[in-house]
PDB file of C-alpha atoms in Angstrom:
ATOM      1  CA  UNK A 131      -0.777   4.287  21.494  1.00 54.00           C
ATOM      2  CA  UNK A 132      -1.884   0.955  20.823  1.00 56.00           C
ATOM      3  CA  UNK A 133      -0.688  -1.847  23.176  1.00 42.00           C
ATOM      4  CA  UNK A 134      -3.234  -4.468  22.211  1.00 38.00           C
ATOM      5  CA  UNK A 135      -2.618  -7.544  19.522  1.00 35.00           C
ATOM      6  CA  UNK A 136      -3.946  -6.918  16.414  1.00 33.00           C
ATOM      7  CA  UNK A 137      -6.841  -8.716  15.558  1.00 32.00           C
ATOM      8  CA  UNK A 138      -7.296 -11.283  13.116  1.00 30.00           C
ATOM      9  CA  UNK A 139      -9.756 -11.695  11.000  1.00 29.00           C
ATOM     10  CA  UNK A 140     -13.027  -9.258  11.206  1.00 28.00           C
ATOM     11  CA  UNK A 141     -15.306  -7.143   9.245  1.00 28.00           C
ATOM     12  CA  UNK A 142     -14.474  -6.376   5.926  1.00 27.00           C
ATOM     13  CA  UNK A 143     -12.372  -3.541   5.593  1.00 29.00           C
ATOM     14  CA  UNK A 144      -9.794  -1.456   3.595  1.00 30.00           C
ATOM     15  CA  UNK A 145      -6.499   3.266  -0.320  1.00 30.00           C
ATOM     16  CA  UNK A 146      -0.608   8.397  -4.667  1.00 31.00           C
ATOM     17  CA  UNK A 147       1.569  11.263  -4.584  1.00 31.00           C
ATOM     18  CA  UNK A 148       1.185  14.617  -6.493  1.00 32.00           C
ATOM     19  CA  UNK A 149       0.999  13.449  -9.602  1.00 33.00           C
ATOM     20  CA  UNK A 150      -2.406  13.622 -11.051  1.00 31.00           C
ATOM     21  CA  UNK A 151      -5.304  10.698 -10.173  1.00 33.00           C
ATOM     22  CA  UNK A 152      -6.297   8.532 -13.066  1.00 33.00           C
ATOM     23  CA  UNK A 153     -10.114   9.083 -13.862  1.00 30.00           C
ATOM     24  CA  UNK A 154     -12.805   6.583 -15.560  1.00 29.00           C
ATOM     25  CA  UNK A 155     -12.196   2.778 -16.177  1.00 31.00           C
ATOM     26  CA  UNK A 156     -13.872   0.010 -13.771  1.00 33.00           C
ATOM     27  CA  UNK A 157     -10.614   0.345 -10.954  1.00 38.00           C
ATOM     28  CA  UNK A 158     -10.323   4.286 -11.320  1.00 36.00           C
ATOM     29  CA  UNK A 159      -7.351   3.517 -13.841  1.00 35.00           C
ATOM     30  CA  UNK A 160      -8.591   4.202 -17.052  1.00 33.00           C
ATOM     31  CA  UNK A 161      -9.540   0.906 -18.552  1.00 30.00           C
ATOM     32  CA  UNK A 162     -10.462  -2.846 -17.670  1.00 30.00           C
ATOM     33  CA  UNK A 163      -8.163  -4.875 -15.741  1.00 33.00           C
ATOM     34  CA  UNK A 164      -6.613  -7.907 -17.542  1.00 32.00           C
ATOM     35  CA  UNK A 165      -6.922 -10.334 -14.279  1.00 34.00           C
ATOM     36  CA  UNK A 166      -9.956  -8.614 -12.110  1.00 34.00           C
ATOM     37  CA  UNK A 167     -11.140 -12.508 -10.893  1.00 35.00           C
ATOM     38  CA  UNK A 168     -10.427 -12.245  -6.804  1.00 35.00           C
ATOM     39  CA  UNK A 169      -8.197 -15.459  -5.751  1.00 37.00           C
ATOM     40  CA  UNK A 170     -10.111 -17.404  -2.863  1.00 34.00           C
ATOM     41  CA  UNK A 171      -6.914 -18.999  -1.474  1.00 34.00           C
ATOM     42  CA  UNK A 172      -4.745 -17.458   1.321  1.00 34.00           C
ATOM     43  CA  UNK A 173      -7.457 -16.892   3.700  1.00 33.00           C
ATOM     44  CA  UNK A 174      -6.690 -14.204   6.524  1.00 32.00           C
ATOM     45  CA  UNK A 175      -6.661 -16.857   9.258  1.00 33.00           C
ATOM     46  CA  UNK A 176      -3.673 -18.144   7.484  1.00 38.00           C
ATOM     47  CA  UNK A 177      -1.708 -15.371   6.334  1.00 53.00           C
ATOM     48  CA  UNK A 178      -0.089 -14.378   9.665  1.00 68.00           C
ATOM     49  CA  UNK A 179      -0.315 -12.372  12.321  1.00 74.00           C
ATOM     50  CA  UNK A 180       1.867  -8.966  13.089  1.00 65.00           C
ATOM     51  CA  UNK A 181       4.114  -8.802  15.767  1.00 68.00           C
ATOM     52  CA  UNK A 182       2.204  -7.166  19.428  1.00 82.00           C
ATOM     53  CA  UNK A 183       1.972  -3.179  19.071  1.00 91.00           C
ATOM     54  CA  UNK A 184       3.259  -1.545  21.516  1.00 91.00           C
ATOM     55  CA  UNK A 185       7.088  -1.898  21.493  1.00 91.00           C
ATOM     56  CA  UNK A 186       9.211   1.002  21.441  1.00 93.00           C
ATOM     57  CA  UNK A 187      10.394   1.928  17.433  1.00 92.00           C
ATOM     58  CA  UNK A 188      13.561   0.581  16.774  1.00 90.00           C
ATOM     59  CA  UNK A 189      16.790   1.614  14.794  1.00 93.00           C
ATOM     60  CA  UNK A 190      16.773   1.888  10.998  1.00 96.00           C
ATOM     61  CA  UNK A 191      18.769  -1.253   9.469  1.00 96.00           C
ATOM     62  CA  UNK A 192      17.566  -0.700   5.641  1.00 98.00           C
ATOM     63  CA  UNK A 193      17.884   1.564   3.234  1.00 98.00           C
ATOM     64  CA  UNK A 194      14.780   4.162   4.564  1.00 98.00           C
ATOM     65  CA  UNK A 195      12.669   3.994   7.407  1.00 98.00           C
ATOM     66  CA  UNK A 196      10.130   6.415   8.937  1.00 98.00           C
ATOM     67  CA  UNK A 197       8.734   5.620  12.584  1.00 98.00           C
ATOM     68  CA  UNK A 198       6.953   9.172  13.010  1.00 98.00           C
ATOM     69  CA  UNK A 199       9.053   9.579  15.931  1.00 98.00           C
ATOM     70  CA  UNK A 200      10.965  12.563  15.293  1.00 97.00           C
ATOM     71  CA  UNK A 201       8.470  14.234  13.805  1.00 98.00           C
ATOM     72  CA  UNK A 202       6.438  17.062  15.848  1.00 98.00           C
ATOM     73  CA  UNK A 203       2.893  16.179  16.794  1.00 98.00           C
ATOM     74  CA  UNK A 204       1.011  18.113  14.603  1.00 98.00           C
ATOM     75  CA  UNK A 205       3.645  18.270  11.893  1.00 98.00           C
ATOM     76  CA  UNK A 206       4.458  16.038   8.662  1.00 97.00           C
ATOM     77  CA  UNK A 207       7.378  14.079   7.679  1.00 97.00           C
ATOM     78  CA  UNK A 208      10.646  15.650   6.982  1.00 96.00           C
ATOM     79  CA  UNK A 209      10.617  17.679   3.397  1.00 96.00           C
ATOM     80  CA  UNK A 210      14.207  16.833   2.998  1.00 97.00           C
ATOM     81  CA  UNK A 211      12.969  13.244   2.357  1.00 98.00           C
ATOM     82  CA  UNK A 212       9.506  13.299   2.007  1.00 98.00           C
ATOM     83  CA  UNK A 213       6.642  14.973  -0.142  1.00 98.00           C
ATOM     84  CA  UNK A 214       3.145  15.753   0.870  1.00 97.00           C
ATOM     85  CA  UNK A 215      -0.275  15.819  -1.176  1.00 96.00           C
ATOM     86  CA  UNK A 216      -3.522  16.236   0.333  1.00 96.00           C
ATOM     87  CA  UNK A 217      -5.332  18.518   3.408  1.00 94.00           C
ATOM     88  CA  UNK A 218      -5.047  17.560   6.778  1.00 96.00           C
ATOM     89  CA  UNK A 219      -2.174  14.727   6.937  1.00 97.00           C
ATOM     90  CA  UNK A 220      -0.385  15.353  10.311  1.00 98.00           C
ATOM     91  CA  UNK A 221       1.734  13.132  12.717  1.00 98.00           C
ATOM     92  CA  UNK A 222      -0.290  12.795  16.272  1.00 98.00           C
ATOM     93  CA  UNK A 223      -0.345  10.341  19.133  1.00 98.00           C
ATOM     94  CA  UNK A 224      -3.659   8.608  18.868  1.00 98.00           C
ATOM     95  CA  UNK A 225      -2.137   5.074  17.349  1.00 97.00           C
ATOM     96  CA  UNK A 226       1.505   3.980  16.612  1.00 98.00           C
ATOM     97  CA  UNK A 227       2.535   0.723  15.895  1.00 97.00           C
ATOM     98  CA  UNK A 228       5.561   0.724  17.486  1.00 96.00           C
ATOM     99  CA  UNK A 229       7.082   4.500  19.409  1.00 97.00           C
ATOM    100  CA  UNK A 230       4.065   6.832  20.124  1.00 98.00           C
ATOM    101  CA  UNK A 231       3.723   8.310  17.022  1.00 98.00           C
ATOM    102  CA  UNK A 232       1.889   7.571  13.385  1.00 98.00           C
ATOM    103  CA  UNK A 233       0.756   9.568  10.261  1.00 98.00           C
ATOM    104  CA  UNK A 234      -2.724  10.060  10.540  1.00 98.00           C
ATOM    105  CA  UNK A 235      -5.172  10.183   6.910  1.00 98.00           C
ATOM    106  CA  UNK A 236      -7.585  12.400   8.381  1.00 97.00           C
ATOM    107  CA  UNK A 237     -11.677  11.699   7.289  1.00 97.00           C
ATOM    108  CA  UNK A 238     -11.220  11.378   3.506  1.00 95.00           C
ATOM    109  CA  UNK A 239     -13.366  10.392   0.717  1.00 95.00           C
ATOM    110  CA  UNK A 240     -12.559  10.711  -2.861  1.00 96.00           C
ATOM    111  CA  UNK A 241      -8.364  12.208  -3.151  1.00 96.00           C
ATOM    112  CA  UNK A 242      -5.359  11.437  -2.198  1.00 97.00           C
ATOM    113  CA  UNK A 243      -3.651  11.840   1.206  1.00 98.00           C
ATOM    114  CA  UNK A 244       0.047  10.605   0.214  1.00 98.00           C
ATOM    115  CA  UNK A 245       3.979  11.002   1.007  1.00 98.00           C
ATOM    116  CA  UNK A 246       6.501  10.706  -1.269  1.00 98.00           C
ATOM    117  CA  UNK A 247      10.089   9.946  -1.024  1.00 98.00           C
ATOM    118  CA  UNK A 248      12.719   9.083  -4.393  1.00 98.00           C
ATOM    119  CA  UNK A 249      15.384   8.740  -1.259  1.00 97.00           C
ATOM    120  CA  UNK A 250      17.348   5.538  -1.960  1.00 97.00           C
ATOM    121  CA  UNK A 251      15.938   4.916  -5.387  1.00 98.00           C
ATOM    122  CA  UNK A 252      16.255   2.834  -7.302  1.00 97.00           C
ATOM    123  CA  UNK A 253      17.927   0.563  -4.985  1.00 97.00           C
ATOM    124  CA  UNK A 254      20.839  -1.942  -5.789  1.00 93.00           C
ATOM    125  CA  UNK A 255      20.120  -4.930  -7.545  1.00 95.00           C
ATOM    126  CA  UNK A 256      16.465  -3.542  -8.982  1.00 95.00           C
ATOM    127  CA  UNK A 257      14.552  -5.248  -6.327  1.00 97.00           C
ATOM    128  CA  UNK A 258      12.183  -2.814  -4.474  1.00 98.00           C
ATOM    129  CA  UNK A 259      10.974  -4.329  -0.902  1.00 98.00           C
ATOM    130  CA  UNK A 260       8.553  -2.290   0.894  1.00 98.00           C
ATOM    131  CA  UNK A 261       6.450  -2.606   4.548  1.00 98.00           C
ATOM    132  CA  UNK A 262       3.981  -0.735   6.013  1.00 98.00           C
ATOM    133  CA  UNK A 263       1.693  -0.880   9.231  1.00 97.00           C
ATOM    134  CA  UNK A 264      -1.582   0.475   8.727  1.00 97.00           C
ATOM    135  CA  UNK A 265      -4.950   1.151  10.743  1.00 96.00           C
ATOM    136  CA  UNK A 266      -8.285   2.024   9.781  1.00 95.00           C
ATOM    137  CA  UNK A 267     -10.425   3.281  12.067  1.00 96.00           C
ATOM    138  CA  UNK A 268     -13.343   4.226  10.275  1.00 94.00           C
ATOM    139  CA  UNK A 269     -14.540   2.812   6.562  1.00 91.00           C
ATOM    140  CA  UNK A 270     -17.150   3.523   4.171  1.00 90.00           C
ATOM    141  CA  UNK A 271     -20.287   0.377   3.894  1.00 84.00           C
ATOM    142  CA  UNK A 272     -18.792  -2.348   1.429  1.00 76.00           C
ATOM    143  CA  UNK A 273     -21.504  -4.002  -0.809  1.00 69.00           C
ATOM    144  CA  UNK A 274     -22.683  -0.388  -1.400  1.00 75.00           C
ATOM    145  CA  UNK A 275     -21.052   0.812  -4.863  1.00 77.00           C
ATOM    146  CA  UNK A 276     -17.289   0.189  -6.076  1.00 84.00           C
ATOM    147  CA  UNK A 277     -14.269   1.029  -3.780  1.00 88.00           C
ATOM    148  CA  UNK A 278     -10.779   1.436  -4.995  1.00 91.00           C
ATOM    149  CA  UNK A 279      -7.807   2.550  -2.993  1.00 93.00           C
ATOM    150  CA  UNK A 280      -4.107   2.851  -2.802  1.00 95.00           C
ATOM    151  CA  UNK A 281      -2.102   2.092   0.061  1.00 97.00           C
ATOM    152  CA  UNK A 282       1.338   2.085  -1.564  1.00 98.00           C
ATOM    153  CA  UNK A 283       2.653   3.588  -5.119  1.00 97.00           C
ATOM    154  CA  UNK A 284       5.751   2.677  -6.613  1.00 97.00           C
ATOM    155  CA  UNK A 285       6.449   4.609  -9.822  1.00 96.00           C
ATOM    156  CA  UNK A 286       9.318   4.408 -12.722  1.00 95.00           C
ATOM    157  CA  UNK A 287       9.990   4.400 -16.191  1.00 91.00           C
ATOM    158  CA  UNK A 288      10.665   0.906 -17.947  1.00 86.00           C
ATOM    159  CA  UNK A 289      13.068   0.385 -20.836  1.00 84.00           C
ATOM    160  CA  UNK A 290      10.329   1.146 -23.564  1.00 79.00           C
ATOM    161  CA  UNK A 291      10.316   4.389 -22.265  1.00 83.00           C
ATOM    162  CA  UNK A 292       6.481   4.427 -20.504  1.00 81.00           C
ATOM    163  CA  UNK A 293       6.244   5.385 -17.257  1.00 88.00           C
ATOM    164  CA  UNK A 294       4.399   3.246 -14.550  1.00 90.00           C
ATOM    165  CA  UNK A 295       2.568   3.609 -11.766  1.00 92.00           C
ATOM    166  CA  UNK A 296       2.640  -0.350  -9.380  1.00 93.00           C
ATOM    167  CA  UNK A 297      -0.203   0.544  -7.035  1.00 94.00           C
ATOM    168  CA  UNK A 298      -0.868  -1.661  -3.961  1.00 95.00           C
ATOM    169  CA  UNK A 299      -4.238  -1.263  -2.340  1.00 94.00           C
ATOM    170  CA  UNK A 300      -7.798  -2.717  -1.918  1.00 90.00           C
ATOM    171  CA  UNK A 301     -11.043  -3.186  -3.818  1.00 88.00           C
ATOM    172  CA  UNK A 302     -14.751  -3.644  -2.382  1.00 84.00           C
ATOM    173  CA  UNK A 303     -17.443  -4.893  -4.899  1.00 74.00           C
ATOM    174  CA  UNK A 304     -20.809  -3.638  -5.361  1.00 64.00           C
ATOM    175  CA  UNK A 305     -23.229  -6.333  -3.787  1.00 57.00           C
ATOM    176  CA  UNK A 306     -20.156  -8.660  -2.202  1.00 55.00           C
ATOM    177  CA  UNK A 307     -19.781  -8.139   1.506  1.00 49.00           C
ATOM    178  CA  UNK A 308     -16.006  -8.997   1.027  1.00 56.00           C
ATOM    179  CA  UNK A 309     -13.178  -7.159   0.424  1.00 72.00           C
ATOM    180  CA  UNK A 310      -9.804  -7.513  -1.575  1.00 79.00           C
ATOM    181  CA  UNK A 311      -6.017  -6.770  -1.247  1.00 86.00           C
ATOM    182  CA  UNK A 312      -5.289  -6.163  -4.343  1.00 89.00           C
ATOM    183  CA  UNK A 313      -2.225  -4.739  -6.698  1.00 89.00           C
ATOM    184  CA  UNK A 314      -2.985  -3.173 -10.557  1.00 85.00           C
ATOM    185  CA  UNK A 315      -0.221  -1.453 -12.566  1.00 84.00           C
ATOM    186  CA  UNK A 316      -1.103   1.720 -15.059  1.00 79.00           C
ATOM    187  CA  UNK A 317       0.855   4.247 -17.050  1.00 75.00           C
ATOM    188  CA  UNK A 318      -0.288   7.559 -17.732  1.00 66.00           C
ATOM    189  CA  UNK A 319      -0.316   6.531 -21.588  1.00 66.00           C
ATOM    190  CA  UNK A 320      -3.791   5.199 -21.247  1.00 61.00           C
ATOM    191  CA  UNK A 321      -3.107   1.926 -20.377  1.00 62.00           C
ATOM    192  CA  UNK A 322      -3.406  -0.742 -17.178  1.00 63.00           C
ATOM    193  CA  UNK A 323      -1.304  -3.258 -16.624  1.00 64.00           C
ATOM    194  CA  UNK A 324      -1.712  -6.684 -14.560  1.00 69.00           C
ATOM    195  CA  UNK A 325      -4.735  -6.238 -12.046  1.00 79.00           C
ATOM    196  CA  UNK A 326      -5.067  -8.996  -9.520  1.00 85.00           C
ATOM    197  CA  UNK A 327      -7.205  -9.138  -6.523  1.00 84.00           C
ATOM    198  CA  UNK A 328      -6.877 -11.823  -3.217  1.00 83.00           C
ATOM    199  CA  UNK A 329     -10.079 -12.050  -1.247  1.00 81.00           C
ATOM    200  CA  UNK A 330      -9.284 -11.028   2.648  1.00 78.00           C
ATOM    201  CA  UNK A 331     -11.404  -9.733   5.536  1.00 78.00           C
ATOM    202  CA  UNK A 332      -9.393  -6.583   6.244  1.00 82.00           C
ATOM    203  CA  UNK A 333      -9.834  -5.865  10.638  1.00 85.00           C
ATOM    204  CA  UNK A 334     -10.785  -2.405  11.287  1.00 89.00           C
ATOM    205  CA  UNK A 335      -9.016  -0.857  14.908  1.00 94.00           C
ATOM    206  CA  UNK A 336      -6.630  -3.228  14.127  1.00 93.00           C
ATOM    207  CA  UNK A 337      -2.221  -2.941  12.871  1.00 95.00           C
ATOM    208  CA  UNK A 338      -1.693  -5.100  10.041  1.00 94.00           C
ATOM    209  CA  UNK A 339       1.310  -5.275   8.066  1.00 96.00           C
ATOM    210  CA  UNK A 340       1.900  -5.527   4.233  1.00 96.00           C
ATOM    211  CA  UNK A 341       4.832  -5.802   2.272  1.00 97.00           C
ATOM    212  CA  UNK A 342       5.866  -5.988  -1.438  1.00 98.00           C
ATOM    213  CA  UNK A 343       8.706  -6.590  -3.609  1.00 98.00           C
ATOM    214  CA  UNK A 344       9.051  -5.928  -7.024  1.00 97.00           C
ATOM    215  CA  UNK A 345      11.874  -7.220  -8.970  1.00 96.00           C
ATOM    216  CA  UNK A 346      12.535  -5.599 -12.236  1.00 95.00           C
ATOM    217  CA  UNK A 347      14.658  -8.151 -13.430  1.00 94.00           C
ATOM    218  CA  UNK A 348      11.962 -10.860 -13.950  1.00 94.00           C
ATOM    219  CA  UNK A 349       9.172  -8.522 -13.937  1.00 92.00           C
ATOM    220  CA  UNK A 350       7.537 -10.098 -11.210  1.00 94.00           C
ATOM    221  CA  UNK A 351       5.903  -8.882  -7.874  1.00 95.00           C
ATOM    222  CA  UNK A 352       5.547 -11.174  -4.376  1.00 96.00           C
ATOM    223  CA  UNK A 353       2.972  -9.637  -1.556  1.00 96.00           C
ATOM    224  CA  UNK A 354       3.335 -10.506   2.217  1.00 95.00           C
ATOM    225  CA  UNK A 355       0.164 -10.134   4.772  1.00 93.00           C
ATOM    226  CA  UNK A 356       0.793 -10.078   7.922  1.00 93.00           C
ATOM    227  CA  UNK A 357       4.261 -11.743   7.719  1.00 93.00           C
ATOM    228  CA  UNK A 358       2.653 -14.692   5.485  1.00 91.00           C
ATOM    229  CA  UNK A 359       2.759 -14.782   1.738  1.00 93.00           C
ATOM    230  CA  UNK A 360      -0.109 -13.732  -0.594  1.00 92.00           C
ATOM    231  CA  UNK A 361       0.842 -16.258  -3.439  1.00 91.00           C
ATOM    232  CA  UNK A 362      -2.519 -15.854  -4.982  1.00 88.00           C
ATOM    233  CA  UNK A 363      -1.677 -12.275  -5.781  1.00 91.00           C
ATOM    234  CA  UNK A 364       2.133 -12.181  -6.722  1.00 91.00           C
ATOM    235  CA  UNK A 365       2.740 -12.946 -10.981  1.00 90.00           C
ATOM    236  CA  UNK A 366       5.330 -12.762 -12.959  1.00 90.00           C
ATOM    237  CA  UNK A 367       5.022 -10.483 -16.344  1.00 83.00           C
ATOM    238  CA  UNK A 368       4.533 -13.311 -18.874  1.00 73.00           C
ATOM    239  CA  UNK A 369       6.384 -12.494 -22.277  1.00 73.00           C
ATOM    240  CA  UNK A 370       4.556 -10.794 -24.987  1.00 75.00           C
ATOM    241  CA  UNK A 371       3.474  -7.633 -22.928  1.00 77.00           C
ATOM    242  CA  UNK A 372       6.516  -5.702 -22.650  1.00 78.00           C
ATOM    243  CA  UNK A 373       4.840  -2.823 -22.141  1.00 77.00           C
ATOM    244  CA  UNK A 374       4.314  -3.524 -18.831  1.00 81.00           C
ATOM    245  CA  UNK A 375       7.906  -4.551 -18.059  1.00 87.00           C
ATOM    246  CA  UNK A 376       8.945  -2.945 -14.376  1.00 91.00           C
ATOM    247  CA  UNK A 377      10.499  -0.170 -14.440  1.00 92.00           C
ATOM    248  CA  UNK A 378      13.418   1.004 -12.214  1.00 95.00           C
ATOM    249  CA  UNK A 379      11.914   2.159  -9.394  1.00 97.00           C
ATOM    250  CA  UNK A 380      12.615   6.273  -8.550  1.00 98.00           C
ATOM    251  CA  UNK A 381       9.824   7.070  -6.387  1.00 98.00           C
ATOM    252  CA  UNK A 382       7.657   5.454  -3.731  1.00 98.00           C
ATOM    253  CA  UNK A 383       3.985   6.549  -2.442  1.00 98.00           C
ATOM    254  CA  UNK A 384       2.517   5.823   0.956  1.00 98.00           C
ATOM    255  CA  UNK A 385      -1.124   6.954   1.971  1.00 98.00           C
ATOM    256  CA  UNK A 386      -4.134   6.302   1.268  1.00 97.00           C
ATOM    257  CA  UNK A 387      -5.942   7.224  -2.191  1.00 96.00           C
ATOM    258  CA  UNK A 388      -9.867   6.724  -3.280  1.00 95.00           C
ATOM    259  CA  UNK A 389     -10.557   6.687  -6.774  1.00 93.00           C
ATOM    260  CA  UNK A 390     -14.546   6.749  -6.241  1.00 91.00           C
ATOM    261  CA  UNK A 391     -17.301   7.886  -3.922  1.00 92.00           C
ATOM    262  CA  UNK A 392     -17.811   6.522  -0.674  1.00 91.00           C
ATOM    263  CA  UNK A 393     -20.751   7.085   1.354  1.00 90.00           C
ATOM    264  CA  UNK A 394     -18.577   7.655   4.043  1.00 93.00           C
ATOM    265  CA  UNK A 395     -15.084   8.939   4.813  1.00 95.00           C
ATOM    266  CA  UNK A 396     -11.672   6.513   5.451  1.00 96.00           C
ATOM    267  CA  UNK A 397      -9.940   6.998   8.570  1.00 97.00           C
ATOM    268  CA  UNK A 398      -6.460   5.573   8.236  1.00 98.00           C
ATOM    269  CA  UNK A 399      -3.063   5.220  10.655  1.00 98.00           C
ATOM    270  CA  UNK A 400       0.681   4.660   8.843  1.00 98.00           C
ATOM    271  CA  UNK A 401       3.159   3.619  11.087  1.00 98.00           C
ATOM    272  CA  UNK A 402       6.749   2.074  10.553  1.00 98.00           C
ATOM    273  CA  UNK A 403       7.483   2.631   6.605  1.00 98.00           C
ATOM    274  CA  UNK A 404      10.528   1.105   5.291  1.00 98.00           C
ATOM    275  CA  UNK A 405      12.170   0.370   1.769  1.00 98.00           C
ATOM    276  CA  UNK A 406      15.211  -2.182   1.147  1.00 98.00           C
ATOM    277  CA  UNK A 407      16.534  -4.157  -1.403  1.00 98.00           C
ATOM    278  CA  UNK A 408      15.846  -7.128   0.553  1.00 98.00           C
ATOM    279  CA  UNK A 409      13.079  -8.784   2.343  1.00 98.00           C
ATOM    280  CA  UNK A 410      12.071  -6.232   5.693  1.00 97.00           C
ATOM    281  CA  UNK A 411       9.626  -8.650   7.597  1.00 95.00           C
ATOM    282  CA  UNK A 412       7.003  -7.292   9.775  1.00 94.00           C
ATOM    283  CA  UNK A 413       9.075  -7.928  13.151  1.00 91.00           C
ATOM    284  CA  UNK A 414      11.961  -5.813  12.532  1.00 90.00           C
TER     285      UNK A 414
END
């Protein structure tokens, strides 16, 4: 268990369910992103810091939550709620956020290492909010090739009928020492969406929390790091593209997922998962 602060700030750093990965295309999701220019604003330093680790998990006051803690050690998530992809994926005791318990993404490199649960979807309202804790242990070099990874998947079919895939993750460059939070949509048509990138120094052996919410409504998306918000990376769908209007959300993805080849393996931590249909925080 992990009783320290999280750090802030740090070397660079930073990830779908069953369904099948999208292959080729610059981000791993079949073609070019329409926004792929990182945002500079919104520095780590000022985006927050989590609440101490340590604490003992709490009761559930949204719609789902999944603290680990009933889970065996060596076991994964319950099947009545949750869906597994990928070798390996157990609960154990090495870090927790809050309780004594976490998912752990064993040593991965390209594939996914995912749960999925459709409990509670699509929620009241069609506002999606999401938060997770994760840790990475161990990452691949960054300024060595192009990373690409998932962290959270939320997937549903919009009113034209095409269904999408609202991935929240990270990107590292070829040649840039930094990394990126950053959040692309794709359907399995053969399409992407908006991609948008925010420039962050992601801490390794460190719990940091992110949260989304995705409004289907307005078709727009708001990011939290850390408590703080990521306006550099949240839009709004602007009219004229449709296509990529949000669906309702039926199913949601947490994990970790590479789309390329790292010279060395990820070695990730989820802790404290939650969905609502209004704002979760990082201290509840």
């Amino acid at each position: 268990m992990d009783a320290a602060a999280p750090a802030a700030g740090g070397s660079a750093g930073a990830s779908t369910d069953g369904a099948a990965m999208p292959s080729g295309g610059s981000r791993g999701d079949g073609s070019a992103p329409r926004d792929s220019s990182p945002a500079s604003g919104d520095a780590l330093g000022s985006s927050g810091t989590p609440p101490e680790a340590g604490a003992a998990a709490r009761p559930c006051a949204f719609t789902l939550c999944e603290t680990f803690e009933d889970v065996p050690v060596g076991g994964r998530p319950s099947s009545a709620v949750w869906s597994s992809v990928g070798a390996g994926i157990v609960v154990d005791e090495v870090h927790a956020f809050r309780g004594t318990k976490a998912l752990h993404i064993p040593p991965t490199l390209k594939g996914s290492h995912m749960i999925s649960t459709s409990k509670g979807l699509p929620m009241p309202g069609k506002n999606l909010f999401g938060r997770v804790f994760f840790w990475i242990e161990n990452a691949p070099p960054f300024g060595k090739g192009y990373l690409h990874w998932t962290l959270a998947q939320s997937l549903g079919k919009n009113a034209a009928g095409n269904s999408m895939q609202h991935n929240f993750g990270g990107e590292a460059y070829g040649g840039k020492p930094s990394t990126y939070l950053s959040y692309n949509s794709w359907s399995p048509a053969g399409y992407s969406g908006f991609s948008k990138a925010h420039s962050v120094g992601i801490p390794l052996k460190a719990w940091q929390c992110v949260e989304w919410h995705y409004d289907t409504t307005q078709s727009k998306a708001t990011f939290w790091w850390n408590g703080a918000e990521l306006t550099s990376l949240g839009f709004t769908n602007p009219p004229g593209m449709t296509q990529f209007n949000f669906p309702d959300f039926t199913k949601v993805s947490i994990g970790w997922t590479e789309y390329h080849d790292p010279l060395s393996p990820w070695e990730v931590w989820i802790d404290e998962i939650a969905l609502h249909s209004e704002r979760i925080g990082c201290d509840r």
